[in-house]
Short mmCIF file of C-alpha atoms and ligand atoms in Angstrom, two decimals:
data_model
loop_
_atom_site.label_atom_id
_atom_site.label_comp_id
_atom_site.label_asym_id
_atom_site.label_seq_id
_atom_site.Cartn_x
_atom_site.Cartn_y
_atom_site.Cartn_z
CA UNK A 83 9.31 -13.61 -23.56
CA UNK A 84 9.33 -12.54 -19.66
CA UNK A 85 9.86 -9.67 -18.13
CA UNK A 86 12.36 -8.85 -15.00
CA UNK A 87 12.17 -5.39 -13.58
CA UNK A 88 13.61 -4.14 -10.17
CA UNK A 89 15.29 -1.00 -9.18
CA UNK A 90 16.88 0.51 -5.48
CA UNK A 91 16.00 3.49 -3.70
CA UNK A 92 18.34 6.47 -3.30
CA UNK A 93 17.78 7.14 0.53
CA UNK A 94 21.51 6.45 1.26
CA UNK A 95 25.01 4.88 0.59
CA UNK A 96 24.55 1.12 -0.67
CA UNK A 97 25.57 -1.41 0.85
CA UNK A 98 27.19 -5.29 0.09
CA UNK A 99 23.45 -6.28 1.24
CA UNK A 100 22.00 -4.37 -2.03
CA UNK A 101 24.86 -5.87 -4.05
CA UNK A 102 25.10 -9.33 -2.76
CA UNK A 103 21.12 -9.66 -2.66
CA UNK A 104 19.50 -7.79 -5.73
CA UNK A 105 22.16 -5.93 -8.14
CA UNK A 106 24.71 -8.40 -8.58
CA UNK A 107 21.83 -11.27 -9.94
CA UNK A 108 20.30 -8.61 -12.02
CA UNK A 109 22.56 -8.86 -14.89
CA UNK A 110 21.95 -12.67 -15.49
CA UNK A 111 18.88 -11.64 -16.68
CA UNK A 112 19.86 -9.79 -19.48
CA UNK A 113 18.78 -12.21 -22.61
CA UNK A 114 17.27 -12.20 -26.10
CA UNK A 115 14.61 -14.26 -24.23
CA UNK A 116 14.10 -11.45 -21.63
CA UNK A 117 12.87 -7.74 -21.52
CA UNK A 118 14.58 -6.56 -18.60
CA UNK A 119 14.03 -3.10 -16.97
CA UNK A 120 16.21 -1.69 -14.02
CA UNK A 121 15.25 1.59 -12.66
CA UNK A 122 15.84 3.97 -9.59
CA UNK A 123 12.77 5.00 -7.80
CA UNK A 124 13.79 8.30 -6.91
CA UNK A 125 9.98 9.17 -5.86
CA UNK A 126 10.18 6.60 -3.05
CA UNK A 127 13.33 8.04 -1.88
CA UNK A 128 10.91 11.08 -0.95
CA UNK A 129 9.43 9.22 2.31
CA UNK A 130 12.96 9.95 3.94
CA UNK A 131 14.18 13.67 4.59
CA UNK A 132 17.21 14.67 2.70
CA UNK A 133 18.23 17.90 0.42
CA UNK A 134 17.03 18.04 -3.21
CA UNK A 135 21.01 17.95 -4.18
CA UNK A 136 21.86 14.65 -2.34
CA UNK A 137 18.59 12.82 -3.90
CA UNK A 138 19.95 13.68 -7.35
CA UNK A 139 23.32 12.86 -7.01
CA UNK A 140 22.58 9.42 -5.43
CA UNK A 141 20.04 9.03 -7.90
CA UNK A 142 22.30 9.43 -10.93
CA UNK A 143 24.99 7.53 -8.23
CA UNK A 144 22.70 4.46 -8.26
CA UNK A 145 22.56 4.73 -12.30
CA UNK A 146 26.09 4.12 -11.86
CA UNK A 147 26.28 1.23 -9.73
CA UNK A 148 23.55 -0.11 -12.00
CA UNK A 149 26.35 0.02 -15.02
CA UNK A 150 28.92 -1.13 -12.80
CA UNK A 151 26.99 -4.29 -11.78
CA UNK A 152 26.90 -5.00 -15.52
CA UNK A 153 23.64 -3.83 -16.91
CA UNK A 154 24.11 -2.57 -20.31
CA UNK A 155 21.56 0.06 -21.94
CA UNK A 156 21.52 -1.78 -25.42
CA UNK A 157 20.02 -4.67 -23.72
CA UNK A 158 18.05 -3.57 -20.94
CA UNK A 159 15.91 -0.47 -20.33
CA UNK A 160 16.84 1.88 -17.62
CA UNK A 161 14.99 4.25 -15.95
CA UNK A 162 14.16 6.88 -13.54
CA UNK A 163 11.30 6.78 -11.72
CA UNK A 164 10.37 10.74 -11.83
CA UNK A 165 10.85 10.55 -15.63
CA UNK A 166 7.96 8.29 -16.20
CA UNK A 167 5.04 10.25 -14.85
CA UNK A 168 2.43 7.11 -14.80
CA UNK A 169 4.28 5.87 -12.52
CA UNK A 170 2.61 8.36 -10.30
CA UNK A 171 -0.30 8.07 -12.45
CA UNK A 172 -1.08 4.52 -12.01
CA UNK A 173 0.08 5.22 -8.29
CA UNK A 174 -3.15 7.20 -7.17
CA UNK A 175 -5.75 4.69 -9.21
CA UNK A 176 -4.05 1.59 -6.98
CA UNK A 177 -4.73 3.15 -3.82
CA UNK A 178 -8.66 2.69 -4.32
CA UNK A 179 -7.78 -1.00 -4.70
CA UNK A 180 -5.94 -1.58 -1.65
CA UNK A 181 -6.88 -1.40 2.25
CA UNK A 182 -5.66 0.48 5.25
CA UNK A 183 -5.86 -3.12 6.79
CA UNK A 184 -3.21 -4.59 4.04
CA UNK A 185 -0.72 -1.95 4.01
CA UNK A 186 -0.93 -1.96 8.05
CA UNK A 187 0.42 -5.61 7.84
CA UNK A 188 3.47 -4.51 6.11
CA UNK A 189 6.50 -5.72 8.26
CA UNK A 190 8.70 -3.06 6.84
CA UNK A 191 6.17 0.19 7.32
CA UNK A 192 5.57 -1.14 11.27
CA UNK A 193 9.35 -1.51 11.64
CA UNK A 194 10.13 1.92 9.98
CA UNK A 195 7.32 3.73 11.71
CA UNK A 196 7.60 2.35 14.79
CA UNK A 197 11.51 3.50 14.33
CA UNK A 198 10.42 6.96 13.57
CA UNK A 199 8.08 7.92 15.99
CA UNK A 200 4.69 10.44 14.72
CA UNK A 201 6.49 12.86 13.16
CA UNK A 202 8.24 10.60 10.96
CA UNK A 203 4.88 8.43 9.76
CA UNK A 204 4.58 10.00 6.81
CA UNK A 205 1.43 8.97 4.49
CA UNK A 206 3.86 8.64 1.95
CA UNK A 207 5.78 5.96 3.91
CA UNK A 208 2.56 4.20 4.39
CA UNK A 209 1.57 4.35 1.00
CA UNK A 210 5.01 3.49 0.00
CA UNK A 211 4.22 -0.57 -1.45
CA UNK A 212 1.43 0.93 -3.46
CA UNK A 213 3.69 3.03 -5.87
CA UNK A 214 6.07 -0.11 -6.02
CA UNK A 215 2.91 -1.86 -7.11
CA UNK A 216 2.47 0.68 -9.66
CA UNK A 217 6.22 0.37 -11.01
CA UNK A 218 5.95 -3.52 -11.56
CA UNK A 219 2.91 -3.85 -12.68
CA UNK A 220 3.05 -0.85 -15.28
CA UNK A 221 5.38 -2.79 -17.53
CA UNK A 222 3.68 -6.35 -17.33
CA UNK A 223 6.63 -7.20 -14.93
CA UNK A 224 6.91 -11.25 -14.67
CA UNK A 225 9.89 -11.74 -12.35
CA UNK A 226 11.22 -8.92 -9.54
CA UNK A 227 14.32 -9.79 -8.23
CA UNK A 228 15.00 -8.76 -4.82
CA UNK A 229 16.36 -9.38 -1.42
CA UNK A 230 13.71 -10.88 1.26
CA UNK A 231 12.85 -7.92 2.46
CA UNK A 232 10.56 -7.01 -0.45
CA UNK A 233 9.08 -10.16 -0.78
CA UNK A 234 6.23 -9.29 0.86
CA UNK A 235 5.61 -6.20 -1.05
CA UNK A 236 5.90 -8.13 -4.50
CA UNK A 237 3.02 -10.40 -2.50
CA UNK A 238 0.78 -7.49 -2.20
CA UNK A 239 1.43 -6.29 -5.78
CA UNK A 240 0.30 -9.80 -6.89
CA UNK A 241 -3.21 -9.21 -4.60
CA UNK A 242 -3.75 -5.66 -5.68
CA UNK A 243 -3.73 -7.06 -9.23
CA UNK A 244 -5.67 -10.36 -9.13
CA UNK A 245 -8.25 -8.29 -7.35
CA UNK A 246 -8.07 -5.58 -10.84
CA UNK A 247 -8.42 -8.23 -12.87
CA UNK A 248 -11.34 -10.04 -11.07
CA UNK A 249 -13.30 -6.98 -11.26
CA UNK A 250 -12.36 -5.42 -14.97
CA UNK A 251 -10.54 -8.56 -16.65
CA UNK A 252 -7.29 -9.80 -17.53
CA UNK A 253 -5.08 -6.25 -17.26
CA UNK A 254 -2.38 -7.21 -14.76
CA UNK A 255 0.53 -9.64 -15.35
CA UNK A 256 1.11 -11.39 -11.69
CA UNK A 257 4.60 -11.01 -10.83
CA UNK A 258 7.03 -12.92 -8.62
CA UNK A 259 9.24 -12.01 -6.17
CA UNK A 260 12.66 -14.14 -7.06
CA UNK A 261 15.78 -14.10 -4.18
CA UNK A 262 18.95 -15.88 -4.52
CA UNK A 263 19.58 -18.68 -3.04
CA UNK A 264 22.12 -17.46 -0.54
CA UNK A 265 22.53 -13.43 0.08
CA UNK A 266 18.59 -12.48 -0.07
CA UNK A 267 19.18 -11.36 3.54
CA UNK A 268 22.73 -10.18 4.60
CA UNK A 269 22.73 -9.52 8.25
CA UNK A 270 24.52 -6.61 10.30
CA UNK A 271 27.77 -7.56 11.06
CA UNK A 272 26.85 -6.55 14.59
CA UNK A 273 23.92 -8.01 15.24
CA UNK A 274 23.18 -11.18 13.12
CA UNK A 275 19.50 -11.06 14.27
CA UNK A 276 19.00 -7.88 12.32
CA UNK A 277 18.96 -7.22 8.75
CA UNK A 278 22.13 -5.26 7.20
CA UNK A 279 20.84 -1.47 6.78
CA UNK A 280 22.31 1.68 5.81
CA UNK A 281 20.45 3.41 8.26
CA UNK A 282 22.01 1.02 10.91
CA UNK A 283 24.81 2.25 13.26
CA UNK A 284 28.12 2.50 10.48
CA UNK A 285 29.48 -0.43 12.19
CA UNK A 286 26.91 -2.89 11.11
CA UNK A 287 27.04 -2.44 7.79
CA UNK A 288 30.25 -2.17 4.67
CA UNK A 289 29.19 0.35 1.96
CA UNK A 290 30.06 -0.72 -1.63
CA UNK A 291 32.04 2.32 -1.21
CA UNK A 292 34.19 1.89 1.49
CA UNK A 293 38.07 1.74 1.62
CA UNK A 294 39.63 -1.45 1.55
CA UNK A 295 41.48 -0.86 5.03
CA UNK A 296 37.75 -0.19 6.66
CA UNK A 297 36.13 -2.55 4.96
CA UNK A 298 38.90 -4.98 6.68
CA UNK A 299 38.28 -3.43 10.43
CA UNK A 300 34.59 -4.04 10.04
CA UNK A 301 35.22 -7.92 9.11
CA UNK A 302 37.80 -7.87 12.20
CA UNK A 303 35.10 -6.56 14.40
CA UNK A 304 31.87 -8.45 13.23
CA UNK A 305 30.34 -10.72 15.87
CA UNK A 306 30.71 -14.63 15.61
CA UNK A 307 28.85 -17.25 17.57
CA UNK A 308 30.06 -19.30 20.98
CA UNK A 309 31.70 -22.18 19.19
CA UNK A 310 34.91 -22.02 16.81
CA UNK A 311 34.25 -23.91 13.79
CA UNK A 312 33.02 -22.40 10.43
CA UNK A 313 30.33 -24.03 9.94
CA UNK A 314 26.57 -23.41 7.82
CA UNK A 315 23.97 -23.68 10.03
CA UNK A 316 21.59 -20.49 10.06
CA UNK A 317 19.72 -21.27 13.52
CA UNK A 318 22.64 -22.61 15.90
CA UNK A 319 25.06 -20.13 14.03
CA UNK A 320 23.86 -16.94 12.72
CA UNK A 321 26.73 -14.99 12.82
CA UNK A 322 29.67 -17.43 11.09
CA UNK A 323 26.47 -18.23 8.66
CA UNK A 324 26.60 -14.99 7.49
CA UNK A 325 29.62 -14.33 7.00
CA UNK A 326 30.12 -17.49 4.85
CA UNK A 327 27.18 -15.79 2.72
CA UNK A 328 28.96 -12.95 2.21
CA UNK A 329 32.01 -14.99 1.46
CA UNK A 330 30.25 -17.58 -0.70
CA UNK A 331 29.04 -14.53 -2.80
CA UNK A 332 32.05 -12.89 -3.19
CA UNK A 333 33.99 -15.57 -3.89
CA UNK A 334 31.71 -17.82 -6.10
CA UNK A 335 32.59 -20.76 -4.00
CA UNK A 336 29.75 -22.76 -2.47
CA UNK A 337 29.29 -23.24 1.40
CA UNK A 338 30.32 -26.54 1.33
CA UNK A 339 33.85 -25.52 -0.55
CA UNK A 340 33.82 -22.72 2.00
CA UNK A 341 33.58 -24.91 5.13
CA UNK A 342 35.92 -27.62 3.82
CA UNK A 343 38.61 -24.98 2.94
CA UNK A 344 38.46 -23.66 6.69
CA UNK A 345 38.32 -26.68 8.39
CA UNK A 346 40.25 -26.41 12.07
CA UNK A 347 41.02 -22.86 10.85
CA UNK A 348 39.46 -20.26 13.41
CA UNK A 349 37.01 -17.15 12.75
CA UNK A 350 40.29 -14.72 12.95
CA UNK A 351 41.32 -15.81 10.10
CA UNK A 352 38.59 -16.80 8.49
CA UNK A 353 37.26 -13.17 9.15
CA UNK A 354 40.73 -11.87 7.94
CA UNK A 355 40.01 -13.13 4.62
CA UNK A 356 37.05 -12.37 4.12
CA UNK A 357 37.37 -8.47 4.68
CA UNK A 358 40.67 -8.96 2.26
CA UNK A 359 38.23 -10.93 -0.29
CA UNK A 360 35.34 -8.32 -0.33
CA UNK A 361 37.66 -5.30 0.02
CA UNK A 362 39.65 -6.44 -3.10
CA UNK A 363 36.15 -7.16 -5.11
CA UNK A 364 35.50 -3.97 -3.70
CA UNK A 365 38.16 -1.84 -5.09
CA UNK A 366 37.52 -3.09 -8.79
CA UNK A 367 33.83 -2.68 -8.48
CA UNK A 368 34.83 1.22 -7.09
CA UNK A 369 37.14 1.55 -10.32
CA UNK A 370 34.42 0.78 -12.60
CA UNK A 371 31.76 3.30 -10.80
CA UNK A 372 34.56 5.92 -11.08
CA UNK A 373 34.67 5.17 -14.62
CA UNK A 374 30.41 5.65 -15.29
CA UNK A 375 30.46 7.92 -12.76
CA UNK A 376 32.41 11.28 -14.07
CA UNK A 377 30.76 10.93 -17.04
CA UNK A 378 27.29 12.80 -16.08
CA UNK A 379 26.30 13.43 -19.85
CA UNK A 380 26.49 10.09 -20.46
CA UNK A 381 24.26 9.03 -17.16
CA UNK A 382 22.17 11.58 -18.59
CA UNK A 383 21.17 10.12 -22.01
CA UNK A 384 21.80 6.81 -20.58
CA UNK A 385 18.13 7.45 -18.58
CA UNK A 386 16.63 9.74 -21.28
CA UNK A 387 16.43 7.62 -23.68
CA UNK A 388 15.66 4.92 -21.33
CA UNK A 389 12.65 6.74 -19.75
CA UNK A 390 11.29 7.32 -23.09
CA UNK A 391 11.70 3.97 -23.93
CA UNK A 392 10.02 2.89 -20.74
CA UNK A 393 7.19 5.68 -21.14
CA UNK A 394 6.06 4.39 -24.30
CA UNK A 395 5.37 0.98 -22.67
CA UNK A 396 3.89 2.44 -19.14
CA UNK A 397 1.78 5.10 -21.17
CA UNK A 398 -0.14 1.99 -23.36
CA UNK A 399 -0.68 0.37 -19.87
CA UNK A 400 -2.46 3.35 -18.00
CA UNK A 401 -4.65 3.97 -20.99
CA UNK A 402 -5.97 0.34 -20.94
CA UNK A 403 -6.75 0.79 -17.49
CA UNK A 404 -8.14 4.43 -17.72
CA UNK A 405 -10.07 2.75 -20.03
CA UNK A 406 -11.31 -0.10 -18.09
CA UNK A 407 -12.73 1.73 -15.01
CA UNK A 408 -14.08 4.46 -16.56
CA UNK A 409 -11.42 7.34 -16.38
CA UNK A 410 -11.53 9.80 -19.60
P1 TYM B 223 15.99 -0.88 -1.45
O1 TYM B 223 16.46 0.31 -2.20
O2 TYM B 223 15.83 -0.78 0.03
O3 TYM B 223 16.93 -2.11 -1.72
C1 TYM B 223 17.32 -2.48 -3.03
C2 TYM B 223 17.44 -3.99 -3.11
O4 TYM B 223 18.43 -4.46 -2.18
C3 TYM B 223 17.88 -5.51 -1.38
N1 TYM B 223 18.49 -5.46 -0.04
C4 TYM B 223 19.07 -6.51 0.56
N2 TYM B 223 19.25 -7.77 0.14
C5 TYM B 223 19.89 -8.61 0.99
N3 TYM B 223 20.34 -8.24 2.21
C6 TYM B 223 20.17 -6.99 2.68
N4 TYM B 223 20.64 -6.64 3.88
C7 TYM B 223 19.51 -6.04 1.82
N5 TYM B 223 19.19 -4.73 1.94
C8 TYM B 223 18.56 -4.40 0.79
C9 TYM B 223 16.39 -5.20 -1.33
O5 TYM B 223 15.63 -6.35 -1.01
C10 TYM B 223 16.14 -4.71 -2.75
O6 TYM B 223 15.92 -5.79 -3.63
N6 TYM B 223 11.07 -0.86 -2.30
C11 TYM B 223 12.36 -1.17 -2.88
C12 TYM B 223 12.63 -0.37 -4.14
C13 TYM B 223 11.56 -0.49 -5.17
C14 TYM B 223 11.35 -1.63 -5.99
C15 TYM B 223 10.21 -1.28 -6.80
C16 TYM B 223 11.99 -2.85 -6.12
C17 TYM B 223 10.63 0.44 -5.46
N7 TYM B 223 9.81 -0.02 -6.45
C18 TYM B 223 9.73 -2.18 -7.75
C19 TYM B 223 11.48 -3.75 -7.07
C20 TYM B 223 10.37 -3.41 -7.87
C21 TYM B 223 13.43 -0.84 -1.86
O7 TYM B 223 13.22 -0.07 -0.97
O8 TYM B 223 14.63 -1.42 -2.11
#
């Protein structure tokens, strides 16, 4: 049996890059052959400013969107991050098995900080890949499926416990960082050199959810490259690449079936349908988040009884390592 566990932050709306490149695979996962564990690490939403009340509604939001992408609670575990306190636990004994030096080479922490300026450069934000370590690792985590830009973090996890298990034995599972083949990086819709971000200017980016007449303006507005065919080719054509990702995951069609069904079409239409396409995809995905949505109760034992279930695993996992080095 392996396990697949992954979860998003609650710093802000989500976006067709969170869908398209983690939430949407997630689901697939869900097997008798698989233990699979989503959660919503409300903890690391803490590195970015915002009041207590919009962290908890986007964190039960995000428990939403989790149900809406199709992961059921009678086959997975779901959890909240807060409501598993080793988590935190396992958190603080990491950090004396990782270096300044290895979380300074973390692309995301030098883009953020650099972003941020002094005041912004929180510890926390710094620290940030070390708690993630702590999530996957916690429930012997095989497989973490995510969007590129956590590879690298998954990489570190793996370090952080080959070096445990070098110096107290085999305690650590060594997990993997699996991305989809197309949509582990969807790119702003302004600026195909940059990675789609919430935090981006609104323009760049189409929020899962957005109305279907905006999410059609954005499409009409995103950039396309100097030629006019719609063609695959990420280096000479970032931008139409791209959008045939976004298309291509949307539609189910491959980029091959793509290209030959625009062939001597240009990117105004092509663009046209696409915002049609993801807006309609859009509204039914919105329908079902209504749906999980109004019901808090339900959200509510939905993550109870999923953080207990998920404690009971966690919990056996710190003891055998408060165990191992020493801690009563
Ligand atoms: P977060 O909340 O930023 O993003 C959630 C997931 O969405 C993916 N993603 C994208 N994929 C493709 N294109 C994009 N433009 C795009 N933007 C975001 C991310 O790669 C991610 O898979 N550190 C994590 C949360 C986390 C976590 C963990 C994940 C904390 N602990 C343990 C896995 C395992 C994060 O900030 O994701």
């Amino acid at each position: 049996m392996k396990t697949v566990f992954s979860g998003l932050k609650p710093t802000g709306e989500m976006t067709i890059g969170n869908y398209l490149g983690a939430i949407k695979h997630w689901p697939l996962s869900q097997s008798k052959d698989n233990r699979t564990i989503f959660f919503v690490p409300n903890s690391h939403a803490l590195t970015v400013r915002q009041s207590p009340e919009d962290i908890k509604t986007r964190t039960l939001d995000l428990v939403a969107w989790l149900l809406t992408a199709g992961i059921e609670p009678s086959k997975s575990i779901i959890l909240v991050q807060s409501m598993v306190p080793a988590h935190a636990e396992l958190f603080w004994i990491l950090d004396n098995y990782v270096t300044m030096g290895e979380l300074s080479r973390m692309t995301q922490f030098k883009d953020k900080s650099q972003k941020l300026g002094p005041e912004g450069q929180l510890v926390g934000l710094f620290n940030y890949p070390v708690l993630m370590a702590a999530d996957i690792l916690l429930y012997d985590s095989n497989e973490v499926p995510v969007g590129e830009d956590q590879v690298q973090h998954v990489e570190l996890t793996r370090d952080i416990a080959n070096r445990f298990n070098k110096l107290y034995g085999e305690t650590f599972v060594l997990p993997k960082a699996t991305i989809p083949n197309y949509g582990g990086r969807v790119m702003s819709l302004d600026n195909p050199s940059v990675k789609m971000s919430k935090s981006d200017h609104p323009d760049s980016y189409v929020a899962l959810g957005e109305s279907a007449e905006s999410v059609v303006n954005k499409f009409k507005r995103a950039v396309t490259d100097s030629d006019t065919q719609i063609r695959y080719n990420k280096s000479e054509k970032p931008a139409i690449s791209n959008l045939m990702e976004i298309y291509a995951g949307f539609s189910g069609m491959s980029l091959e079936e793509i290209e030959n069904k625009y062939e001597g079409i240009g990117y105004g239409e092509f663009k046209n349908d696409l915002g049609e396409l993801t807006a309609e995809k859009l509204s039914s995905l919105q329908k079902d988040f209504e749906k999980y949505r109004s019901n808090e109760i339900g959200l509510m034992s939905i993550i109870e009884e999923g953080s207990q279930k998920a404690s009971a695993i966690a919990n056996k996992k710190l003891s055998e390592v408060k165990n191992k080095i020493g801690l009563l």
